[in-house]
Short mmCIF file of C-alpha atoms and ligand atoms in Angstrom, two decimals:
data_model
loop_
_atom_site.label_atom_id
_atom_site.label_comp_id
_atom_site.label_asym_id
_atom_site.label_seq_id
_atom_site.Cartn_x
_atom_site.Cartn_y
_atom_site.Cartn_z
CA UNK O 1 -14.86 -10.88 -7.95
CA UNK O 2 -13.90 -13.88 -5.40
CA UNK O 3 -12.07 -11.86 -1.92
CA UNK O 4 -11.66 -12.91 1.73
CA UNK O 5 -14.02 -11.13 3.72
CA UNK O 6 -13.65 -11.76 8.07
CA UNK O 7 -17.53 -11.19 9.09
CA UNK O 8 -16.89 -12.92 12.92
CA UNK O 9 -13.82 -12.58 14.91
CA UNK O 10 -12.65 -16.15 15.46
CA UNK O 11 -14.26 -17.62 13.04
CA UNK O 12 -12.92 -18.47 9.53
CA UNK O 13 -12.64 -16.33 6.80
CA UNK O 14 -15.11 -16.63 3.69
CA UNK O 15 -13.87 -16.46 0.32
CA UNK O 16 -16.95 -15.37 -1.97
CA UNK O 17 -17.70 -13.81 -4.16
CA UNK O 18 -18.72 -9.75 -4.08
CA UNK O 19 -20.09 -6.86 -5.86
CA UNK O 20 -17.00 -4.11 -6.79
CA UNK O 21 -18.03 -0.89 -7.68
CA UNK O 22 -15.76 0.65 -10.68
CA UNK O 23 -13.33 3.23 -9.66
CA UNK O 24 -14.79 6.91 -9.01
CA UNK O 25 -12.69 9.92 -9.26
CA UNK O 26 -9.08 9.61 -7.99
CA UNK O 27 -9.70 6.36 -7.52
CA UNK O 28 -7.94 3.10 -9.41
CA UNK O 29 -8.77 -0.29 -10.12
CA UNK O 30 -6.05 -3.23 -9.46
CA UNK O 31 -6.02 -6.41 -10.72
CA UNK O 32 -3.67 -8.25 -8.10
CA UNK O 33 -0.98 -10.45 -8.87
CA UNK O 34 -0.32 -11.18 -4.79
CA UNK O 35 -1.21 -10.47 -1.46
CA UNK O 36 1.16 -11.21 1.55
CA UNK O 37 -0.45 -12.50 4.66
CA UNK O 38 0.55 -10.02 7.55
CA UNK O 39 0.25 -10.89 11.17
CA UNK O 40 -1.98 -7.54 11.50
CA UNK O 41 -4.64 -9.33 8.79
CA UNK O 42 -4.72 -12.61 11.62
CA UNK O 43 -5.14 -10.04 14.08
CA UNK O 44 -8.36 -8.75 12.61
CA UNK O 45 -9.46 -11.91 12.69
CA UNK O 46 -8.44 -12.31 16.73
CA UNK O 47 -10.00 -9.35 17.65
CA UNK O 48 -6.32 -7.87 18.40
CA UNK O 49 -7.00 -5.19 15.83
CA UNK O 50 -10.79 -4.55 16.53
CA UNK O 51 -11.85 -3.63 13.05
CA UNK O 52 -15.61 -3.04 11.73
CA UNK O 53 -16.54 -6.13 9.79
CA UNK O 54 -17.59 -7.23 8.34
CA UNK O 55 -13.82 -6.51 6.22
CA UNK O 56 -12.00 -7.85 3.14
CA UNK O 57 -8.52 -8.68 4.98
CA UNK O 58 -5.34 -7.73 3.26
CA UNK O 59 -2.87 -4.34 3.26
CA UNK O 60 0.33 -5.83 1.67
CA UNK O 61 -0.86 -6.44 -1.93
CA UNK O 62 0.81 -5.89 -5.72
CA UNK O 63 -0.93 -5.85 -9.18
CA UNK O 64 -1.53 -4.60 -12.18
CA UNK O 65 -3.77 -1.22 -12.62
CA UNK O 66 -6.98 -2.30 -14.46
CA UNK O 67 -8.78 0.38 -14.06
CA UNK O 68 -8.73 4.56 -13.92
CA UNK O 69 -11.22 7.24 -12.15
CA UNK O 70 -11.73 10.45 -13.10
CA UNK O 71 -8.77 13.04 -13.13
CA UNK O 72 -6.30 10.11 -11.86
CA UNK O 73 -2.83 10.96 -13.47
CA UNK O 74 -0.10 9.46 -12.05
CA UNK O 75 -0.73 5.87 -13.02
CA UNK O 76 -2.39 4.66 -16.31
CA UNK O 77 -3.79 1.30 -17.50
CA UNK O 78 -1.49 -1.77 -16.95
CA UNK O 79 0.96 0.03 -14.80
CA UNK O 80 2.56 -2.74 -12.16
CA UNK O 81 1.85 -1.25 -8.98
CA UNK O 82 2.29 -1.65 -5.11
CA UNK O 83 0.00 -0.75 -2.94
CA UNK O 84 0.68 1.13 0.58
CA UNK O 85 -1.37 0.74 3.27
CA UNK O 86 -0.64 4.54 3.76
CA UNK O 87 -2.37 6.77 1.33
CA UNK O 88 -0.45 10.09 1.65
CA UNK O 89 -2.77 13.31 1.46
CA UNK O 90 0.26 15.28 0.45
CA UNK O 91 -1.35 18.71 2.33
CA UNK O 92 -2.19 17.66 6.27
CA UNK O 93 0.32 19.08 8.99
CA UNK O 94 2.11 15.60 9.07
CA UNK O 95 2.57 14.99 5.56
CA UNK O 96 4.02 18.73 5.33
CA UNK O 97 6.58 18.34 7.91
CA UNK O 98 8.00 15.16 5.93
CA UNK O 99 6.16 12.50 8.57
CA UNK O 100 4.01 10.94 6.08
CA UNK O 101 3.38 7.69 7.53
CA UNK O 102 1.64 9.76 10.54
CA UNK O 103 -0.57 11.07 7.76
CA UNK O 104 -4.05 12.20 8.74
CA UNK O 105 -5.69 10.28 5.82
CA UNK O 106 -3.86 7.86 6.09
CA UNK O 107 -4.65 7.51 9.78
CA UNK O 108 -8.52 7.94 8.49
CA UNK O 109 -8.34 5.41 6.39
CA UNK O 110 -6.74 2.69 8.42
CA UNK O 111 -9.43 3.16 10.74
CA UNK O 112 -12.84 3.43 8.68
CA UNK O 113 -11.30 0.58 6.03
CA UNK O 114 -13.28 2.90 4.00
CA UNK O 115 -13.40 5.14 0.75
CA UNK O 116 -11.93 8.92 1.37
CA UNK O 117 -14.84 9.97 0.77
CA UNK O 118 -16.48 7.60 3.39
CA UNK O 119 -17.70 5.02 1.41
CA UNK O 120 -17.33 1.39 0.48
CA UNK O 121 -16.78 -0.05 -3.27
CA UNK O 122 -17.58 -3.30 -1.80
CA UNK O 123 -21.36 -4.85 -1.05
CA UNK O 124 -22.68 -8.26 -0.60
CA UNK O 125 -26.69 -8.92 -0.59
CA UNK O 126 -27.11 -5.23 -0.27
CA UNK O 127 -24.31 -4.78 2.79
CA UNK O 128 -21.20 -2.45 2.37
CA UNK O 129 -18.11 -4.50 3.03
CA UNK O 130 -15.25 -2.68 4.48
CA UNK O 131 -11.70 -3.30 3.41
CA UNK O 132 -8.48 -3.03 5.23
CA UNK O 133 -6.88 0.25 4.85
CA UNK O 134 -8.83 1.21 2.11
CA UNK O 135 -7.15 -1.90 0.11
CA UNK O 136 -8.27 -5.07 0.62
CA UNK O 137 -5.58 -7.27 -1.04
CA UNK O 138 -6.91 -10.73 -0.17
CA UNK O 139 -9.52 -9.99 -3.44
CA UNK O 140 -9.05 -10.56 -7.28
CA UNK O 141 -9.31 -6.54 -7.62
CA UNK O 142 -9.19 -3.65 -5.62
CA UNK O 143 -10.24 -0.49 -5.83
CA UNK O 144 -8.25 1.86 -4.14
CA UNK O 145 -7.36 6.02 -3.41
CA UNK O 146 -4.95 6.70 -6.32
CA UNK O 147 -1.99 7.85 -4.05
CA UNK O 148 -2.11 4.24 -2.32
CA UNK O 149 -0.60 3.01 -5.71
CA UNK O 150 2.70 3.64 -6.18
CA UNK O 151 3.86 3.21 -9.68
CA UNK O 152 6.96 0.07 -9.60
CA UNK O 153 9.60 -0.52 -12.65
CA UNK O 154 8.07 -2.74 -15.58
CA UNK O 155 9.82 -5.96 -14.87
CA UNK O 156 9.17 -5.87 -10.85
CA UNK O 157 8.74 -9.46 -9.74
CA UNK O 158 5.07 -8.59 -7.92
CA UNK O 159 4.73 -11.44 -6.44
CA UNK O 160 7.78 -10.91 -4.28
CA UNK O 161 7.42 -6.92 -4.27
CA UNK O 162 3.48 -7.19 -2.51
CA UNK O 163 5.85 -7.40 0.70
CA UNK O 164 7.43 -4.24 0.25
CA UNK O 165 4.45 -3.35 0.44
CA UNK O 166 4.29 -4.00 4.72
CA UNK O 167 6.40 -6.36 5.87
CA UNK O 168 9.65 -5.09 4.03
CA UNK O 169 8.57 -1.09 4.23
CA UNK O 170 8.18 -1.45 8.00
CA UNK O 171 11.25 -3.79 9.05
CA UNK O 172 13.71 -2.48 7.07
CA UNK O 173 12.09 1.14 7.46
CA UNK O 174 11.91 1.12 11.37
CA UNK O 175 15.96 0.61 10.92
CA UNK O 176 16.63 3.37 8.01
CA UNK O 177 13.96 6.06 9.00
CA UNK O 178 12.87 5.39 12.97
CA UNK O 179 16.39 4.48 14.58
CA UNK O 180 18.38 5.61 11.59
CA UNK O 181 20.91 2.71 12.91
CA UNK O 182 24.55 3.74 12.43
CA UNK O 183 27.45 1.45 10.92
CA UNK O 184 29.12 -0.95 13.45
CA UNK O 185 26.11 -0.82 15.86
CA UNK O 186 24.57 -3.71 17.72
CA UNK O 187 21.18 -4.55 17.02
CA UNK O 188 18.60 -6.72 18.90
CA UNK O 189 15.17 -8.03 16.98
CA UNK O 190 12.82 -9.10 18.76
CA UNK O 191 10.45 -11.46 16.75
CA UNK O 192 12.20 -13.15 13.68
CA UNK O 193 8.71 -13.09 11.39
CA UNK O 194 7.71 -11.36 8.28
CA UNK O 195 8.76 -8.18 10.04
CA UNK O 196 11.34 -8.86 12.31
CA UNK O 197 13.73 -10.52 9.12
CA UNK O 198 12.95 -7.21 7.64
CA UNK O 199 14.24 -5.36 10.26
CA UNK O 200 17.35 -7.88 10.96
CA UNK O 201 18.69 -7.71 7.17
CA UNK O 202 17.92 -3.92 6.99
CA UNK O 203 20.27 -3.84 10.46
CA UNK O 204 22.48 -5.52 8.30
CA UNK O 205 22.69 -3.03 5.43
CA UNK O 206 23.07 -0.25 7.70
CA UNK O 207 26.48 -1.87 8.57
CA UNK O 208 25.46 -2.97 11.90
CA UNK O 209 28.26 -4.79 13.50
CA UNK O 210 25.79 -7.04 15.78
CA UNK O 211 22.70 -8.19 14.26
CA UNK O 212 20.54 -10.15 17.49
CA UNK O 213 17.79 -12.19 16.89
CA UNK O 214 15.19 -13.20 19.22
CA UNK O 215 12.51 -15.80 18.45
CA UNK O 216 11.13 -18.47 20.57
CA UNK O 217 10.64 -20.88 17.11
CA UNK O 218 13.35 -22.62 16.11
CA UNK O 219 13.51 -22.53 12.76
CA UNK O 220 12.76 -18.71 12.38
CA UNK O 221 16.15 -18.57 14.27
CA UNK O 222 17.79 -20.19 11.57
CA UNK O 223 15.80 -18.11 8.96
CA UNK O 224 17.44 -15.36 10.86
CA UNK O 225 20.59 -16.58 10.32
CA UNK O 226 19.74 -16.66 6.42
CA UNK O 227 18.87 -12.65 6.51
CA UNK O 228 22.32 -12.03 8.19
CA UNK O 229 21.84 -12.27 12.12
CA UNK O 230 24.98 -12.90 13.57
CA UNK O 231 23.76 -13.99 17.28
CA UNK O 232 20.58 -15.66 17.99
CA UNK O 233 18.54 -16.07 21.48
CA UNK O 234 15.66 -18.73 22.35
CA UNK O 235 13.47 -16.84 24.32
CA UNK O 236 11.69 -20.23 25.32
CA UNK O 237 15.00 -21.44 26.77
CA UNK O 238 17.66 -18.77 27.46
CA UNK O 239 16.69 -15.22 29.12
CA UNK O 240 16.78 -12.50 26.29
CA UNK O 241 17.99 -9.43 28.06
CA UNK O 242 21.00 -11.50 29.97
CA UNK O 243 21.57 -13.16 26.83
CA UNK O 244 21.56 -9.74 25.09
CA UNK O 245 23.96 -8.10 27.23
CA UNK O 246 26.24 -11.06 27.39
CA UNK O 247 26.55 -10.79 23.60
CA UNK O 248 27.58 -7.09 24.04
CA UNK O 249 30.15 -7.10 26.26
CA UNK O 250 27.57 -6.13 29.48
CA UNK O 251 26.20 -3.00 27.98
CA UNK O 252 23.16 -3.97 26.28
CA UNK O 253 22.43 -3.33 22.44
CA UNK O 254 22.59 0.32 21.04
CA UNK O 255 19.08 -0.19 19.34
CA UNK O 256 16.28 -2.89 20.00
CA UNK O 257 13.19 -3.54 17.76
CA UNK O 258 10.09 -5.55 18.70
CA UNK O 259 8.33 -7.35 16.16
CA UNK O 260 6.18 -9.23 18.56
CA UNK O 261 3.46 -7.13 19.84
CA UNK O 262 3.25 -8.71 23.29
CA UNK O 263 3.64 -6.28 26.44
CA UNK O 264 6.82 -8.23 28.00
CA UNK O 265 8.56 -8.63 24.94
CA UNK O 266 8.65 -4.30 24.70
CA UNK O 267 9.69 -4.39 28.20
CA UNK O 268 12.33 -6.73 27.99
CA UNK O 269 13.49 -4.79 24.43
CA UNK O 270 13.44 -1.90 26.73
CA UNK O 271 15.61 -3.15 29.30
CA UNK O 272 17.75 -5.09 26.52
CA UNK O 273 18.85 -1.79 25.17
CA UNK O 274 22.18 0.23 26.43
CA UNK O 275 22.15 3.61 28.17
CA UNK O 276 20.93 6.36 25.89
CA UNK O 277 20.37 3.43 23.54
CA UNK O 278 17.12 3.42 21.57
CA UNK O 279 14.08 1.07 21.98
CA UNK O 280 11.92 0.65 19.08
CA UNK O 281 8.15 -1.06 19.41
CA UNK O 282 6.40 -2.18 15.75
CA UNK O 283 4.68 -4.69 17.26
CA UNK O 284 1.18 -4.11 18.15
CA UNK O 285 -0.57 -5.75 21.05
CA UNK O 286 -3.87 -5.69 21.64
CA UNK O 287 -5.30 -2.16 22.21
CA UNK O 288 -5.52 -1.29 26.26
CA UNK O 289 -2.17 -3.19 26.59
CA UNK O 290 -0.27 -1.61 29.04
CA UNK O 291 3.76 -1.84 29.48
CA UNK O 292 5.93 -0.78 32.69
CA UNK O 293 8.46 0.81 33.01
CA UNK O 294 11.07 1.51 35.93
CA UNK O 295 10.44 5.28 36.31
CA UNK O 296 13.01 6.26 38.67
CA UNK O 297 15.65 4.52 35.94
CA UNK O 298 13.88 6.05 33.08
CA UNK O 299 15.85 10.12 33.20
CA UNK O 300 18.71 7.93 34.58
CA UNK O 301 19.52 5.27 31.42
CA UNK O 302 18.19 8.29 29.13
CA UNK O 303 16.84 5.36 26.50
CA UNK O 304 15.04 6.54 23.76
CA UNK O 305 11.85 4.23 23.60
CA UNK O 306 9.83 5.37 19.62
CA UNK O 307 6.96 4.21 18.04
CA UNK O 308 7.54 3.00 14.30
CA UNK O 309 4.34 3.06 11.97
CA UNK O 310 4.61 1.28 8.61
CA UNK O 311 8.57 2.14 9.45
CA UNK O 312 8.06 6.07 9.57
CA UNK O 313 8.53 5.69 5.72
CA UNK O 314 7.40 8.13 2.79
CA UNK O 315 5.43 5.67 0.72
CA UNK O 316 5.88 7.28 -2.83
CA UNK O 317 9.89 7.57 -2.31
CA UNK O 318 10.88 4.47 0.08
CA UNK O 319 8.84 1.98 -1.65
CA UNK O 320 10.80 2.68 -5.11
CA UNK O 321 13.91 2.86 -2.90
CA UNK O 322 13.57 -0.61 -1.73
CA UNK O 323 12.56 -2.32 -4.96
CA UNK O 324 16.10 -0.53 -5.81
CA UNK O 325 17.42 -2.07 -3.67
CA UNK O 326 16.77 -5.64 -4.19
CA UNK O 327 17.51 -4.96 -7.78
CA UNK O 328 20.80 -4.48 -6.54
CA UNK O 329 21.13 -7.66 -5.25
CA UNK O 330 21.22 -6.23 -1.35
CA UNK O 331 17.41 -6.41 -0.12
CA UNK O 332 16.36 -10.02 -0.01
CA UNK O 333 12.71 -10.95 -1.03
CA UNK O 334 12.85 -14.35 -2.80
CA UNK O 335 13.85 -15.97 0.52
CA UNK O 336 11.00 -14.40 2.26
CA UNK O 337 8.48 -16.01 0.16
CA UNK O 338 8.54 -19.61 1.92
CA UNK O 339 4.79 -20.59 0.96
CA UNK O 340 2.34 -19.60 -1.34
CA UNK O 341 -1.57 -20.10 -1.20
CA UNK O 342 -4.63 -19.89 -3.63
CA UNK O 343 -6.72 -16.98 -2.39
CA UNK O 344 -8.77 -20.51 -1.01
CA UNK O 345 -6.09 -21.34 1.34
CA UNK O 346 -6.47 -17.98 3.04
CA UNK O 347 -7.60 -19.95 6.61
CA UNK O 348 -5.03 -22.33 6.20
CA UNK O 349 -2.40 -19.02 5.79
CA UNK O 350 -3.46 -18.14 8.83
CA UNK O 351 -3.37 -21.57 10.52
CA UNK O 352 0.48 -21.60 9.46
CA UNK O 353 1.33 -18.08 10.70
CA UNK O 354 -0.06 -18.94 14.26
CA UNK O 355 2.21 -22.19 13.78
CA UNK O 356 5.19 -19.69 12.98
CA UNK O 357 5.90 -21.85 10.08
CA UNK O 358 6.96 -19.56 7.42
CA UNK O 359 8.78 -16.08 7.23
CA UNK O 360 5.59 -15.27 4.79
CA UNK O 361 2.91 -16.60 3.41
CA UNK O 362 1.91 -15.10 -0.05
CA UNK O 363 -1.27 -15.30 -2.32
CA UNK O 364 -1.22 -16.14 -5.75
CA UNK O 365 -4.11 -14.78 -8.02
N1 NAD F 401 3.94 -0.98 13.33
C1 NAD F 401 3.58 -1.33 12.12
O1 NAD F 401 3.47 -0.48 11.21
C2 NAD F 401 3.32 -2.78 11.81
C3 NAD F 401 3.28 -3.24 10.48
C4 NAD F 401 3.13 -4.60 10.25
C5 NAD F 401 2.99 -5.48 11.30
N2 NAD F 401 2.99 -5.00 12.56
C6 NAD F 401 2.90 -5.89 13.72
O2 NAD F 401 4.19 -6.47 13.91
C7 NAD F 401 4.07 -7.72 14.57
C8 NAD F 401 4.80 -8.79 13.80
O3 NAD F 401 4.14 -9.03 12.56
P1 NAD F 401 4.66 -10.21 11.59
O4 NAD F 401 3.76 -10.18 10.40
O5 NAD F 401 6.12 -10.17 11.44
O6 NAD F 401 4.26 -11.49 12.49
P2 NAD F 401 4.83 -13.00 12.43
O7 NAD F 401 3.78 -13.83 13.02
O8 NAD F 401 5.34 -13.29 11.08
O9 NAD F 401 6.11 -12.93 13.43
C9 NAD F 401 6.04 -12.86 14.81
C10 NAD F 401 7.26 -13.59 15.37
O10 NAD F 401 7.29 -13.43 16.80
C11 NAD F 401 7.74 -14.64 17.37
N3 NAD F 401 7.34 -14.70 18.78
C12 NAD F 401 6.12 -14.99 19.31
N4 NAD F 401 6.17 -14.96 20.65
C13 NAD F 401 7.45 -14.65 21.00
C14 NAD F 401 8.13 -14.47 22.24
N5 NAD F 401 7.51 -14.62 23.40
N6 NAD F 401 9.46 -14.16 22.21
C15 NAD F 401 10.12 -14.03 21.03
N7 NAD F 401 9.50 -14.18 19.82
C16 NAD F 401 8.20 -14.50 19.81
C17 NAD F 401 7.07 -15.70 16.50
O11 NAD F 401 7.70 -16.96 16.64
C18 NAD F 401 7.23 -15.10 15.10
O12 NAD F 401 8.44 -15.50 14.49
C19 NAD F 401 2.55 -7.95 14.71
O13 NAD F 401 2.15 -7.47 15.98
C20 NAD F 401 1.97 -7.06 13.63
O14 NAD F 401 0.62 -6.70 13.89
C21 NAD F 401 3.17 -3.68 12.85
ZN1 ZN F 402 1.06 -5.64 7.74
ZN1 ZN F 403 -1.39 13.86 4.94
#
């Protein structure tokens, strides 16, 4: 089975061929149809997101099940499926109080990139592979903890759905479930990429009133546009928090998102927003990264600054909510989709994404 495994920060990514273990219990086996290429995938390869390699990249995959374990039950044999990079435990404190995206497997899992039980499926000349999340999308097949696939309608377009599967989840999701934005708001997004649009056209179906994109790229300001921004800023020309509070009347924006994950971007989000406005970071800068803060204006503005993680969402009941959802003809995917790669082209994916040339790259199999 041919997958793209990052042994060497910096260096490219190999696409070989591995050994894949079958499925053991409560495990499945996926045959993917596509993997989205996620900014956090390029950061494993930066060192941003300092994972053990060496690690078969991808976390935002689709496919079809191939392949059950043992006492698996809620998918069978050729069920379409996306995959969350969240598997849900169901019984730890956080998924019992309803935050499942804070999920203590879950949170196990993204770290180890291995097995629940602590082991890999994955080996090359006698070495265990790791894979992202316990997924590893940018592979033929995965084999992966049965809650992490979440069972999808028949005739799901997978190739577009693999980006619900991050990208759309944690956008639109950091809108809906973190800020819970309210009709006739005004919005700020910082960062108009694969997560950023996601979080502009979810402002949008909340009924925000101002939707204000940020982006130092041209064209992603115009992709923006697209996904229903109503303002934009160039951050490489124009300063973003006079620009933002120009736009709304002096006060600043009632909720800010960053989709960056650079240190002055959150601060500037943070000062973009209004009094007792709220300030949401899903961008992740490198670990150590430290932001400031005013403190004596902090109990004074009363801003809400919030984490979002895979955009606070309940895998097994947002993921069918936003397939819904472009079924209906109010989630866009198709226009997300502005490349597509053979598994091959995974270093040349990444290439483009640090060129900011598409909203997302996606891989074919
Ligand atoms: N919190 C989560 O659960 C979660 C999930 C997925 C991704 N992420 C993170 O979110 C971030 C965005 O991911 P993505 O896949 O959308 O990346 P992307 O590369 O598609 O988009 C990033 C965008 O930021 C823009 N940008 C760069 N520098 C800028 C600046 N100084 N000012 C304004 N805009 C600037 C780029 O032009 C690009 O459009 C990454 O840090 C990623 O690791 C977090
Ligand atoms: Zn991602
Ligand atoms: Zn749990």
């Amino acid at each position: 089975m041919k997958a793209a495994v990052c042994y060497e920060n910096n260096q490219p990514v190999r696409v070989e061929d591995v050994e894949q273990e079958g499925p053991r219990q409560g495990e499945v086996r996926v045959r993917l149809v596509a993997s989205g290429v996620c900014h956090s995938d390029l950061s494993v390869v930066t060192g941003v997101l300092p994972l053990q390699l060496p690690c078969v990249l991808g976390h935002e995959g689709a496919g079809i099940v191939e392949e059950v374990g043992e006492g698996v039950r809620s998918v069978t044999k050729g069920d379409p499926v996306v995959l969350s990079w969240i598997t849900p435990c169901g019984t730890c404190y956080f998924c019992r109080i309803g935050r499942v995206s804070l999920c203590d497997l879950g949170a196990q899992l993204n770290t180890t990139c291995l097995m629940p039980d602590g082991t890999s499926r994955l080996h090359k000349d006698g070495q265990d592979l790791h894979s992202f999340s316990a997924l590893g999308t940018m592979a033929e097949t995965a084999v992966v903890p049965e809650n992490a696939a979440v069972k999808v309608p028949e005739d799901t377009p997978l190739d577009k759905a693999a980006l619900v599967g991050c990208a759309v989840m944690t956008g639109v999701g950091a809108v809906f479930n973190t800020a819970k934005v309210t009709p006739g708001s005004r919005v700020a997004v910082f960062g108009a990429g694969g997560v950023g649009l996601n979080a502009i056209q979810g402002s949008v179906i909340a009924g925000a009133e101002q939707v204000i994109a940020v982006d130092v790229n041209t064209p992603k300001l115009e992709l923006a546009k697209g996904f229903g921004a109503t303002h934009t800023v160039d951050a490489s020309k124009d300063r973003p928090v006079k620009a933002i509070k120009a736009i709304t009347g002096g006060l600043g924006a009632d909720y800010t998102f960053e989709a960056i994950g650079r240190k002055e971007s959150i601060e500037q989000a943070h000062a973009a927003c209004r009094k007792g406005g709220t300030c949401v970071v899903i961008g992740m800068a490198a670990y150590g990264e430290l932001v400031s803060l005013n403190a004596f204006l902090l109990p004074l503005l009363e801003k809400r600054l919030v984490g979002c993680w895979y955009g606070s969402a309940n895998p097994h009941l947002d993921i069918p909510r936003l397939i819904a959802l472009y079924r209906a003809g109010k989630l866009k995917l198709d226009e997300l989709v502005t490349r597509t790669y053979k598994l091959d082209e995974v270093n040349q994916a990444f290439d483009d994404m640090t060129r900011g040339v598409n909203a997302r790259g996606v891989i074919l199999f």
